């Protein structure tokens, strides 16, 4: 076979694919194409909204983290205790926690030494109660597997939370953990 054949085939495929391309609409751009009987298809044209037009209703500056238990900050553990005493690994391999609001509920994002947890919570005054929990599955080995289980156990029961400046405290019968804003 000759290179001319490959070049011709490549160009034909490229033109065929270009004819199938679509314009993706965004809130500020509207795609319009027309086809009249007996005429060739016209390429899509984009129209920008005029100065008086709004492409969609204006929404407030709300972000998915404002107004929640942790605001828009991320917190990192500085110390913790449980029934056995000091939980030293919280200092050397800290947890990081933040929150977001989506689909009408608050979700805590907890980074453990080997995985990530998403804990959907209901928030009543100073108590967070787990609605559901999901974890990544990276196959924790050695002590990090027990750190993961320990962290999951924390959220299996309601957690009292207190935010004092840049210090967050989570507390229940399983543990008391102090975090500092990162």
Short mmCIF file of C-alpha atoms in Angstrom, two decimals:
data_model
loop_
_atom_site.label_atom_id
_atom_site.label_comp_id
_atom_site.label_asym_id
_atom_site.label_seq_id
_atom_site.Cartn_x
_atom_site.Cartn_y
_atom_site.Cartn_z
CA UNK A 1 0.00 0.00 0.00
CA UNK A 2 1.17 3.53 -0.59
CA UNK A 3 1.40 6.48 1.77
CA UNK A 4 -0.99 8.34 -0.48
CA UNK A 5 -3.73 5.86 0.36
CA UNK A 6 -3.14 6.27 4.11
CA UNK A 7 -3.06 10.05 3.78
CA UNK A 8 -6.30 10.06 1.77
CA UNK A 9 -8.01 7.69 4.21
CA UNK A 10 -6.89 9.81 7.17
CA UNK A 11 -8.20 13.01 5.61
CA UNK A 12 -11.52 11.35 4.74
CA UNK A 13 -11.95 10.08 8.31
CA UNK A 14 -11.06 13.51 9.69
CA UNK A 15 -13.65 15.22 7.49
CA UNK A 16 -16.25 12.61 8.39
CA UNK A 17 -15.61 13.13 12.11
CA UNK A 18 -15.63 16.90 11.74
CA UNK A 19 -19.10 16.66 10.20
CA UNK A 20 -20.30 14.89 13.36
CA UNK A 21 -18.87 17.46 15.78
CA UNK A 22 -21.35 19.16 18.10
CA UNK A 23 -21.33 22.47 19.87
CA UNK A 24 -21.73 22.07 23.62
CA UNK A 25 -24.05 24.63 25.12
CA UNK A 26 -22.99 26.61 28.14
CA UNK A 27 -25.15 29.08 30.07
CA UNK A 28 -23.77 32.03 28.10
CA UNK A 29 -23.76 30.50 24.60
CA UNK A 30 -26.65 29.13 22.55
CA UNK A 31 -26.00 26.91 19.52
CA UNK A 32 -28.23 27.24 16.50
CA UNK A 33 -28.17 25.25 13.28
CA UNK A 34 -30.65 25.19 10.44
CA UNK A 35 -31.48 22.85 7.65
CA UNK A 36 -33.97 23.62 4.92
CA UNK A 37 -35.23 20.93 2.54
CA UNK A 38 -33.03 20.86 -0.53
CA UNK A 39 -30.13 22.74 1.11
CA UNK A 40 -26.95 21.54 2.71
CA UNK A 41 -26.55 21.48 6.46
CA UNK A 42 -25.22 24.76 7.80
CA UNK A 43 -22.50 24.80 10.45
CA UNK A 44 -23.61 25.70 13.97
CA UNK A 45 -23.51 29.37 14.85
CA UNK A 46 -23.09 30.68 18.35
CA UNK A 47 -25.07 33.61 19.65
CA UNK A 48 -23.98 35.63 22.67
CA UNK A 49 -26.75 37.04 24.86
CA UNK A 50 -27.26 40.76 24.53
CA UNK A 51 -26.52 43.20 27.33
CA UNK A 52 -30.14 43.13 28.53
CA UNK A 53 -30.43 39.33 28.35
CA UNK A 54 -29.52 37.02 31.20
CA UNK A 55 -28.65 33.48 30.12
CA UNK A 56 -29.96 32.08 33.44
CA UNK A 57 -31.23 33.53 36.72
CA UNK A 58 -28.57 35.15 38.85
CA UNK A 59 -27.74 33.15 41.96
CA UNK A 60 -26.25 34.38 45.24
CA UNK A 61 -22.61 33.96 46.21
CA UNK A 62 -23.36 30.88 48.34
CA UNK A 63 -20.62 28.26 48.32
CA UNK A 64 -21.17 24.64 49.30
CA UNK A 65 -19.19 25.03 52.54
CA UNK A 66 -20.57 28.26 54.02
CA UNK A 67 -22.89 28.01 56.99
CA UNK A 68 -21.91 24.47 57.91
CA UNK A 69 -20.36 23.09 61.04
CA UNK A 70 -16.78 23.54 59.76
CA UNK A 71 -17.24 26.46 57.41
CA UNK A 72 -14.87 26.41 54.44
CA UNK A 73 -11.79 25.39 56.41
CA UNK A 74 -9.85 22.14 56.59
CA UNK A 75 -8.72 20.94 60.00
CA UNK A 76 -5.80 18.66 60.92
CA UNK A 77 -5.50 16.66 64.14
CA UNK A 78 -3.06 17.83 66.77
CA UNK A 79 -3.98 15.38 69.55
CA UNK A 80 -6.56 12.87 70.67
CA UNK A 81 -7.51 10.51 73.45
CA UNK A 82 -9.68 7.43 73.81
CA UNK A 83 -10.34 4.89 76.60
CA UNK A 84 -6.69 3.71 76.39
CA UNK A 85 -5.26 7.23 76.80
CA UNK A 86 -3.28 9.32 74.31
CA UNK A 87 -3.74 8.36 70.64
CA UNK A 88 -0.19 9.14 69.49
CA UNK A 89 -0.68 8.33 65.81
CA UNK A 90 -3.06 11.31 65.45
CA UNK A 91 0.01 13.55 65.79
CA UNK A 92 2.38 11.59 63.52
CA UNK A 93 -0.22 10.49 60.91
CA UNK A 94 -2.97 13.08 61.30
CA UNK A 95 -6.57 13.05 60.17
CA UNK A 96 -7.76 15.94 58.00
CA UNK A 97 -11.42 16.92 57.95
CA UNK A 98 -13.54 19.40 55.98
CA UNK A 99 -17.24 19.67 55.11
CA UNK A 100 -19.46 20.42 52.11
CA UNK A 101 -23.20 20.80 51.57
CA UNK A 102 -24.78 19.03 48.60
CA UNK A 103 -28.20 17.58 47.82
CA UNK A 104 -29.61 18.97 51.05
CA UNK A 105 -27.13 17.36 53.43
CA UNK A 106 -23.76 18.01 55.04
CA UNK A 107 -20.91 15.64 54.27
CA UNK A 108 -17.66 15.44 56.19
CA UNK A 109 -14.59 14.57 54.14
CA UNK A 110 -12.11 12.78 56.36
CA UNK A 111 -8.61 11.92 55.11
CA UNK A 112 -7.15 9.08 57.16
CA UNK A 113 -3.53 7.87 56.92
CA UNK A 114 -4.51 5.39 54.19
CA UNK A 115 -8.02 6.19 52.87
CA UNK A 116 -10.70 8.84 52.53
CA UNK A 117 -14.10 8.77 54.24
CA UNK A 118 -17.25 10.59 53.29
CA UNK A 119 -19.60 10.84 56.25
CA UNK A 120 -23.02 12.35 55.58
CA UNK A 121 -24.29 13.90 58.81
CA UNK A 122 -27.35 15.58 60.18
CA UNK A 123 -26.39 18.57 62.31
CA UNK A 124 -28.53 19.49 65.31
CA UNK A 125 -27.05 22.29 67.46
CA UNK A 126 -23.60 20.96 68.46
CA UNK A 127 -24.18 17.28 67.53
CA UNK A 128 -23.43 15.57 64.20
CA UNK A 129 -25.12 12.21 63.61
CA UNK A 130 -24.04 9.91 60.78
CA UNK A 131 -26.60 9.29 58.02
CA UNK A 132 -24.27 7.16 55.91
CA UNK A 133 -20.55 6.59 55.44
CA UNK A 134 -18.46 5.61 52.41
CA UNK A 135 -14.74 4.87 52.30
CA UNK A 136 -12.18 4.45 49.56
CA UNK A 137 -10.63 1.00 49.51
CA UNK A 138 -6.88 1.27 49.15
CA UNK A 139 -6.18 -1.90 51.13
CA UNK A 140 -4.65 -0.40 54.25
CA UNK A 141 -1.78 -2.45 55.66
CA UNK A 142 -0.18 -2.63 59.08
CA UNK A 143 -1.19 -0.06 61.64
CA UNK A 144 -2.97 2.18 59.12
CA UNK A 145 -5.72 -0.47 58.85
CA UNK A 146 -6.42 -0.08 62.57
CA UNK A 147 -6.30 3.74 62.23
CA UNK A 148 -8.97 3.48 59.54
CA UNK A 149 -11.20 1.26 61.71
CA UNK A 150 -10.67 3.56 64.71
CA UNK A 151 -11.73 6.60 62.65
CA UNK A 152 -14.81 4.86 61.26
CA UNK A 153 -15.83 3.86 64.80
CA UNK A 154 -15.72 7.53 65.83
CA UNK A 155 -18.56 8.35 63.43
CA UNK A 156 -20.70 5.28 64.21
CA UNK A 157 -22.27 7.24 67.08
CA UNK A 158 -23.25 10.92 67.41
CA UNK A 159 -20.31 13.30 67.72
CA UNK A 160 -20.37 16.54 69.69
CA UNK A 161 -18.43 19.25 67.90
CA UNK A 162 -17.13 22.57 69.11
CA UNK A 163 -15.40 25.22 67.06
CA UNK A 164 -13.42 27.73 69.10
CA UNK A 165 -11.49 30.09 66.82
CA UNK A 166 -9.28 27.86 64.69
CA UNK A 167 -9.57 24.84 67.04
CA UNK A 168 -12.15 22.12 66.34
CA UNK A 169 -12.96 19.48 68.95
CA UNK A 170 -14.88 16.30 68.14
CA UNK A 171 -16.03 14.24 71.14
CA UNK A 172 -18.11 11.16 71.94
CA UNK A 173 -17.73 8.04 74.11
CA UNK A 174 -15.20 6.61 71.60
CA UNK A 175 -12.72 9.50 71.59
CA UNK A 176 -11.94 13.19 71.94
CA UNK A 177 -9.96 14.71 69.09
CA UNK A 178 -8.57 18.22 68.77
CA UNK A 179 -7.96 19.67 65.33
CA UNK A 180 -6.30 22.90 64.23
CA UNK A 181 -7.27 24.80 61.08
CA UNK A 182 -4.78 23.94 58.32
#
